[in-house]
mmCIF file of C-alpha atoms in Angstrom:
data_model
loop_
_atom_site.group_PDB
_atom_site.id
_atom_site.type_symbol
_atom_site.label_atom_id
_atom_site.label_comp_id
_atom_site.label_asym_id
_atom_site.label_seq_id
_atom_site.Cartn_x
_atom_site.Cartn_y
_atom_site.Cartn_z
ATOM 1 C CA UNK R 14 101.268 47.729 23.036
ATOM 2 C CA UNK R 15 99.074 44.499 23.443
ATOM 3 C CA UNK R 16 101.206 42.787 20.943
ATOM 4 C CA UNK R 17 104.009 43.332 23.946
ATOM 5 C CA UNK R 18 102.071 42.241 26.879
ATOM 6 C CA UNK R 19 101.547 39.288 24.876
ATOM 7 C CA UNK R 20 104.895 38.577 24.270
ATOM 8 C CA UNK R 21 106.104 39.465 27.872
ATOM 9 C CA UNK R 22 103.451 37.818 29.574
ATOM 10 C CA UNK R 23 104.205 34.515 27.761
ATOM 11 C CA UNK R 24 107.509 34.702 28.684
ATOM 12 C CA UNK R 25 107.638 35.258 31.930
ATOM 13 C CA UNK R 26 104.996 33.351 33.277
ATOM 14 C CA UNK R 27 107.378 30.064 32.600
ATOM 15 C CA UNK R 28 110.195 31.483 34.274
ATOM 16 C CA UNK R 29 110.643 29.014 37.501
ATOM 17 C CA UNK R 30 113.706 28.674 39.789
ATOM 18 C CA UNK R 31 114.560 25.227 38.036
ATOM 19 C CA UNK R 32 113.686 25.643 34.410
ATOM 20 C CA UNK R 33 114.481 28.615 31.480
ATOM 21 C CA UNK R 34 111.563 29.486 29.190
ATOM 22 C CA UNK R 35 112.259 27.864 25.818
ATOM 23 C CA UNK R 36 111.442 29.848 22.395
ATOM 24 C CA UNK R 37 109.705 27.198 21.270
ATOM 25 C CA UNK R 38 107.334 27.300 24.569
ATOM 26 C CA UNK R 39 107.119 31.076 24.114
ATOM 27 C CA UNK R 40 105.897 30.585 20.318
ATOM 28 C CA UNK R 41 103.156 28.282 21.785
ATOM 29 C CA UNK R 42 101.454 30.783 24.218
ATOM 30 C CA UNK R 43 102.077 33.475 22.060
ATOM 31 C CA UNK R 44 99.786 31.371 19.313
ATOM 32 C CA UNK R 45 97.324 30.565 22.299
ATOM 33 C CA UNK R 46 96.249 34.193 22.063
ATOM 34 C CA UNK R 47 95.728 34.756 18.095
ATOM 35 C CA UNK R 48 93.177 33.363 16.100
ATOM 36 C CA UNK R 49 95.705 31.830 13.479
ATOM 37 C CA UNK R 50 99.308 32.339 12.132
ATOM 38 C CA UNK R 51 101.199 31.677 9.280
ATOM 39 C CA UNK R 52 104.351 31.922 11.156
ATOM 40 C CA UNK R 53 105.853 33.048 14.232
ATOM 41 C CA UNK R 54 109.432 32.960 15.572
ATOM 42 C CA UNK R 55 111.061 34.095 18.923
ATOM 43 C CA UNK R 56 114.327 34.388 20.110
ATOM 44 C CA UNK R 57 114.965 35.205 23.378
ATOM 45 C CA UNK R 58 118.724 36.443 24.201
ATOM 46 C CA UNK R 59 120.256 35.959 27.715
ATOM 47 C CA UNK R 60 123.979 35.653 28.489
ATOM 48 C CA UNK R 61 124.689 33.729 30.830
ATOM 49 C CA UNK R 62 120.921 32.032 31.182
ATOM 50 C CA UNK R 63 120.733 31.791 34.655
ATOM 51 C CA UNK R 64 120.021 35.556 34.525
ATOM 52 C CA UNK R 65 116.341 34.708 33.106
ATOM 53 C CA UNK R 66 115.496 33.204 36.106
ATOM 54 C CA UNK R 67 116.571 36.396 37.434
ATOM 55 C CA UNK R 68 113.894 37.802 35.619
ATOM 56 C CA UNK R 69 116.165 39.349 33.013
ATOM 57 C CA UNK R 70 116.274 39.228 29.395
ATOM 58 C CA UNK R 71 118.991 40.907 27.157
ATOM 59 C CA UNK R 72 116.336 40.990 23.992
ATOM 60 C CA UNK R 73 113.438 39.646 22.776
ATOM 61 C CA UNK R 74 112.752 39.510 19.118
ATOM 62 C CA UNK R 75 109.605 38.247 17.573
ATOM 63 C CA UNK R 76 108.286 37.572 14.103
ATOM 64 C CA UNK R 77 105.103 37.133 12.861
ATOM 65 C CA UNK R 78 103.713 37.154 9.320
ATOM 66 C CA UNK R 79 100.032 36.322 8.566
ATOM 67 C CA UNK R 80 98.891 36.779 11.970
ATOM 68 C CA UNK R 81 95.150 37.370 12.636
ATOM 69 C CA UNK R 82 94.553 38.363 16.192
ATOM 70 C CA UNK R 83 90.663 37.836 15.558
ATOM 71 C CA UNK R 84 88.934 35.911 12.370
ATOM 72 C CA UNK R 85 88.717 39.583 9.998
ATOM 73 C CA UNK R 86 92.127 40.844 10.736
ATOM 74 C CA UNK R 87 94.977 39.797 8.750
ATOM 75 C CA UNK R 88 98.323 41.383 9.790
ATOM 76 C CA UNK R 89 100.751 40.851 7.168
ATOM 77 C CA UNK R 90 104.062 41.665 9.053
ATOM 78 C CA UNK R 91 104.411 42.222 12.488
ATOM 79 C CA UNK R 92 108.035 42.225 14.160
ATOM 80 C CA UNK R 93 108.833 43.249 17.648
ATOM 81 C CA UNK R 94 112.681 43.598 19.350
ATOM 82 C CA UNK R 95 112.741 44.581 22.705
ATOM 83 C CA UNK R 96 115.714 46.497 24.214
ATOM 84 C CA UNK R 97 116.592 44.630 27.720
ATOM 85 C CA UNK R 98 113.757 43.574 29.763
ATOM 86 C CA UNK R 99 113.985 43.435 33.701
ATOM 87 C CA UNK R 100 110.420 41.775 35.577
ATOM 88 C CA UNK R 101 109.727 42.238 39.198
ATOM 89 C CA UNK R 102 109.932 38.698 39.879
ATOM 90 C CA UNK R 103 108.892 38.828 43.926
ATOM 91 C CA UNK R 104 105.339 40.595 41.979
ATOM 92 C CA UNK R 105 104.719 37.683 39.768
ATOM 93 C CA UNK R 106 104.949 35.378 41.857
ATOM 94 C CA UNK R 107 101.598 37.305 43.272
ATOM 95 C CA UNK R 108 100.298 37.087 40.290
ATOM 96 C CA UNK R 109 101.094 40.300 39.439
ATOM 97 C CA UNK R 110 102.892 41.186 35.972
ATOM 98 C CA UNK R 111 105.460 44.339 36.740
ATOM 99 C CA UNK R 112 108.654 46.076 35.917
ATOM 100 C CA UNK R 113 112.031 46.666 38.086
ATOM 101 C CA UNK R 114 112.579 48.912 34.612
ATOM 102 C CA UNK R 115 110.788 50.501 31.447
ATOM 103 C CA UNK R 116 110.276 47.942 28.438
ATOM 104 C CA UNK R 117 111.804 49.610 25.300
ATOM 105 C CA UNK R 118 110.845 48.332 21.854
ATOM 106 C CA UNK R 119 110.623 48.747 18.313
ATOM 107 C CA UNK R 120 107.926 47.173 16.535
ATOM 108 C CA UNK R 121 107.396 46.950 12.422
ATOM 109 C CA UNK R 122 103.936 46.750 11.207
ATOM 110 C CA UNK R 123 102.817 46.223 7.626
ATOM 111 C CA UNK R 124 99.148 46.081 6.419
ATOM 112 C CA UNK R 125 98.320 44.884 2.963
ATOM 113 C CA UNK R 126 95.644 47.073 1.048
ATOM 114 C CA UNK R 127 93.709 43.395 0.087
ATOM 115 C CA UNK R 128 93.722 42.445 3.990
ATOM 116 C CA UNK R 129 92.557 46.049 5.024
ATOM 117 C CA UNK R 130 89.855 45.885 2.860
ATOM 118 C CA UNK R 131 88.739 42.388 3.460
ATOM 119 C CA UNK R 132 88.594 43.538 7.588
ATOM 120 C CA UNK R 133 86.517 47.235 6.503
ATOM 121 C CA UNK R 134 83.817 44.790 4.883
ATOM 122 C CA UNK R 135 83.509 42.558 7.445
ATOM 123 C CA UNK R 136 80.493 42.190 9.949
ATOM 124 C CA UNK R 137 82.390 43.698 12.785
ATOM 125 C CA UNK R 138 83.285 46.882 11.211
ATOM 126 C CA UNK R 139 79.453 47.163 9.665
ATOM 127 C CA UNK R 140 78.024 46.478 13.351
ATOM 128 C CA UNK R 141 80.576 49.806 14.443
ATOM 129 C CA UNK R 142 79.435 51.849 11.564
ATOM 130 C CA UNK R 143 76.260 51.391 12.442
ATOM 131 C CA UNK R 144 76.193 53.058 15.800
ATOM 132 C CA UNK R 145 78.338 55.841 14.255
ATOM 133 C CA UNK R 146 75.893 59.408 14.198
ATOM 134 C CA UNK R 147 77.384 62.173 12.567
ATOM 135 C CA UNK R 148 76.257 65.288 10.575
ATOM 136 C CA UNK R 149 77.452 65.969 6.895
ATOM 137 C CA UNK R 150 78.561 69.621 6.354
ATOM 138 C CA UNK R 151 75.861 72.256 6.390
ATOM 139 C CA UNK R 152 73.390 69.754 8.215
ATOM 140 C CA UNK R 153 71.527 70.783 11.506
ATOM 141 C CA UNK R 154 72.225 68.631 14.524
ATOM 142 C CA UNK R 155 68.870 67.295 14.509
ATOM 143 C CA UNK R 156 70.022 65.438 11.885
ATOM 144 C CA UNK R 157 72.765 63.691 13.479
ATOM 145 C CA UNK R 158 71.177 59.805 12.758
ATOM 146 C CA UNK R 159 69.716 60.725 9.630
ATOM 147 C CA UNK R 160 73.014 59.115 7.373
ATOM 148 C CA UNK R 161 74.133 55.391 7.956
ATOM 149 C CA UNK R 162 77.578 53.881 6.295
ATOM 150 C CA UNK R 163 78.467 50.839 4.276
ATOM 151 C CA UNK R 164 80.754 49.217 2.107
ATOM 152 C CA UNK R 165 84.454 51.088 2.764
ATOM 153 C CA UNK R 166 87.118 50.834 1.053
ATOM 154 C CA UNK R 167 90.692 52.404 1.044
ATOM 155 C CA UNK R 168 92.868 52.833 -1.564
ATOM 156 C CA UNK R 169 96.714 54.340 -1.007
ATOM 157 C CA UNK R 170 98.059 56.606 -3.574
ATOM 158 C CA UNK R 171 100.959 58.540 -4.897
ATOM 159 C CA UNK R 172 101.967 60.981 -2.706
ATOM 160 C CA UNK R 173 100.775 59.771 0.746
ATOM 161 C CA UNK R 174 97.545 60.234 -0.077
ATOM 162 C CA UNK R 175 94.557 57.828 0.537
ATOM 163 C CA UNK R 176 91.010 57.323 -0.914
ATOM 164 C CA UNK R 177 87.711 55.846 1.004
ATOM 165 C CA UNK R 178 84.919 55.105 -0.819
ATOM 166 C CA UNK R 179 81.723 54.600 1.126
ATOM 167 C CA UNK R 180 78.359 54.441 0.666
ATOM 168 C CA UNK R 181 76.049 56.856 2.055
ATOM 169 C CA UNK R 182 72.656 56.135 2.592
ATOM 170 C CA UNK R 183 69.848 58.396 3.814
ATOM 171 C CA UNK R 184 67.649 57.085 5.907
ATOM 172 C CA UNK R 185 64.805 59.784 5.748
ATOM 173 C CA UNK R 186 64.727 59.726 2.098
ATOM 174 C CA UNK R 187 65.518 56.317 1.658
ATOM 175 C CA UNK R 188 68.611 57.097 -0.889
ATOM 176 C CA UNK R 189 71.874 55.986 -1.279
ATOM 177 C CA UNK R 190 74.867 57.477 -2.696
ATOM 178 C CA UNK R 191 78.745 57.097 -3.333
ATOM 179 C CA UNK R 192 80.709 59.172 -0.747
ATOM 180 C CA UNK R 193 84.362 59.871 -1.946
ATOM 181 C CA UNK R 194 86.872 61.240 1.107
ATOM 182 C CA UNK R 195 90.946 61.334 -0.469
ATOM 183 C CA UNK R 196 93.218 63.464 1.768
ATOM 184 C CA UNK R 197 97.083 63.250 2.370
ATOM 185 C CA UNK R 198 98.460 61.918 5.216
ATOM 186 C CA UNK R 199 101.721 63.389 7.251
ATOM 187 C CA UNK R 200 103.271 62.234 10.370
ATOM 188 C CA UNK R 201 105.050 65.246 12.292
ATOM 189 C CA UNK R 202 107.219 65.042 15.040
ATOM 190 C CA UNK R 203 107.024 61.219 15.154
ATOM 191 C CA UNK R 204 103.386 61.297 17.250
ATOM 192 C CA UNK R 205 100.937 63.877 15.223
ATOM 193 C CA UNK R 206 99.298 62.675 12.396
ATOM 194 C CA UNK R 207 97.803 65.348 10.267
ATOM 195 C CA UNK R 208 95.638 65.796 7.040
ATOM 196 C CA UNK R 209 96.320 67.406 3.936
ATOM 197 C CA UNK R 210 94.374 68.933 1.685
ATOM 198 C CA UNK R 211 91.432 66.713 2.329
ATOM 199 C CA UNK R 212 88.721 66.709 -0.193
ATOM 200 C CA UNK R 213 84.918 64.900 0.150
ATOM 201 C CA UNK R 214 82.574 64.132 -3.083
ATOM 202 C CA UNK R 215 78.790 63.136 -2.491
ATOM 203 C CA UNK R 216 77.242 61.646 -5.684
ATOM 204 C CA UNK R 217 79.658 63.163 -8.041
ATOM 205 C CA UNK R 218 79.619 66.519 -6.128
ATOM 206 C CA UNK R 219 82.464 68.175 -4.551
ATOM 207 C CA UNK R 220 81.714 69.677 -1.034
ATOM 208 C CA UNK R 221 83.123 73.106 -0.975
ATOM 209 C CA UNK R 222 86.412 73.806 0.884
ATOM 210 C CA UNK R 223 85.081 75.856 3.716
ATOM 211 C CA UNK R 224 82.557 72.900 4.992
ATOM 212 C CA UNK R 225 85.101 70.417 4.799
ATOM 213 C CA UNK R 226 87.156 72.468 7.012
ATOM 214 C CA UNK R 227 84.418 72.943 9.342
ATOM 215 C CA UNK R 228 83.787 69.168 9.182
ATOM 216 C CA UNK R 229 87.289 68.212 9.677
ATOM 217 C CA UNK R 230 87.669 70.900 12.374
ATOM 218 C CA UNK R 231 89.274 69.180 15.949
ATOM 219 C CA UNK R 232 90.026 65.698 13.916
ATOM 220 C CA UNK R 233 93.681 66.703 13.733
ATOM 221 C CA UNK R 234 94.283 67.001 17.748
ATOM 222 C CA UNK R 235 92.630 63.603 18.318
ATOM 223 C CA UNK R 236 95.150 62.261 15.893
ATOM 224 C CA UNK R 237 98.340 62.000 18.099
ATOM 225 C CA UNK R 238 99.893 58.879 20.200
ATOM 226 C CA UNK R 239 100.431 61.622 22.850
ATOM 227 C CA UNK R 240 97.219 60.131 23.919
ATOM 228 C CA UNK R 241 99.247 57.444 25.056
ATOM 229 C CA UNK R 242 100.811 59.826 27.668
ATOM 230 C CA UNK R 243 97.816 58.939 30.368
ATOM 231 C CA UNK R 244 99.120 55.534 30.136
ATOM 232 C CA UNK R 245 102.533 56.172 30.872
ATOM 233 C CA UNK R 246 103.419 54.749 27.468
ATOM 234 C CA UNK R 247 105.522 56.669 25.121
ATOM 235 C CA UNK R 248 104.976 55.953 21.598
ATOM 236 C CA UNK R 249 106.704 57.567 18.138
ATOM 237 C CA UNK R 250 106.258 56.917 14.871
ATOM 238 C CA UNK R 251 110.091 56.479 13.110
ATOM 239 C CA UNK R 252 109.068 55.374 9.510
ATOM 240 C CA UNK R 253 105.383 56.107 7.606
ATOM 241 C CA UNK R 254 105.156 54.870 4.093
ATOM 242 C CA UNK R 255 102.219 54.516 2.011
ATOM 243 C CA UNK R 256 102.423 52.567 -1.249
ATOM 244 C CA UNK R 257 99.426 50.912 -3.430
ATOM 245 C CA UNK R 258 99.970 47.615 -2.324
ATOM 246 C CA UNK R 259 100.222 48.390 1.663
ATOM 247 C CA UNK R 260 100.733 50.378 5.065
ATOM 248 C CA UNK R 261 104.404 50.083 6.288
ATOM 249 C CA UNK R 262 104.764 51.686 9.747
ATOM 250 C CA UNK R 263 107.919 51.562 12.192
ATOM 251 C CA UNK R 264 106.861 52.504 15.473
ATOM 252 C CA UNK R 265 109.493 53.148 19.023
ATOM 253 C CA UNK R 266 107.488 52.268 21.946
ATOM 254 C CA UNK R 267 108.504 53.164 25.720
ATOM 255 C CA UNK R 268 106.344 51.527 28.592
ATOM 256 C CA UNK R 269 107.324 52.354 32.133
ATOM 257 C CA UNK R 270 106.511 50.361 35.420
ATOM 258 C CA UNK R 271 103.476 52.537 36.047
ATOM 259 C CA UNK R 272 101.972 51.836 33.083
ATOM 260 C CA UNK R 273 98.116 50.018 34.114
ATOM 261 C CA UNK R 274 98.039 47.985 30.534
ATOM 262 C CA UNK R 275 100.768 46.274 32.189
ATOM 263 C CA UNK R 276 98.176 44.507 35.163
ATOM 264 C CA UNK R 277 96.481 42.965 31.510
ATOM 265 C CA UNK R 278 99.295 40.705 31.575
ATOM 266 C CA UNK R 279 99.068 39.301 34.352
ATOM 267 C CA UNK R 280 95.152 38.344 33.982
#
């Protein structure tokens, strides 16, 4: 969702009674919000052009290739196409970003396996892993901080399955073993991500299924785009494809004028 606010805020902060927004200038402002980008193209459609000064755009199309919002993460493909956008210009003149009507957009995202694994190997991810506290299946609550994770790697398999390998360090025994997690992934009703037939192997030994069920209990309920409802955002997955070389996702997004996310665009 942050991508939409970047594009729209970059676009309409240039609006003035005597000038129009140039596609090239909008592209430049978007680049300023990125670490780097191999290709960015912005197309602003409006007929007649004077409607842009009134705060309305018929459509914004954004195409990005090789985009890095942060140094550690590269996005192979990011395409965004909006429905008509209607901005509250009086609010914008007061330094607030507000909508007269909801924004609707479709986003196409492709992440290559190579780029995902480069991100997983980054110090940023390792710092996050170092803060995690968890239990292995069958261990007690007192051992929550006993284990640490490092060197994660992901592979996309056939049949919409994912394999994750990670080094599991026992901080008490000063030992390190490999843990392997494999699961199918399915999107239900456009919002619910479900794990199918997950398996866990630690140091070559399969973890019993009943322990896996206990370990993953409650995870599915958290993997839903309906969590964005509290932000007045509707998000639905239209396409979800896992190939050995990449993850390909198409998402529909609707942002209502009451969404607090829009306040970020004015900052």
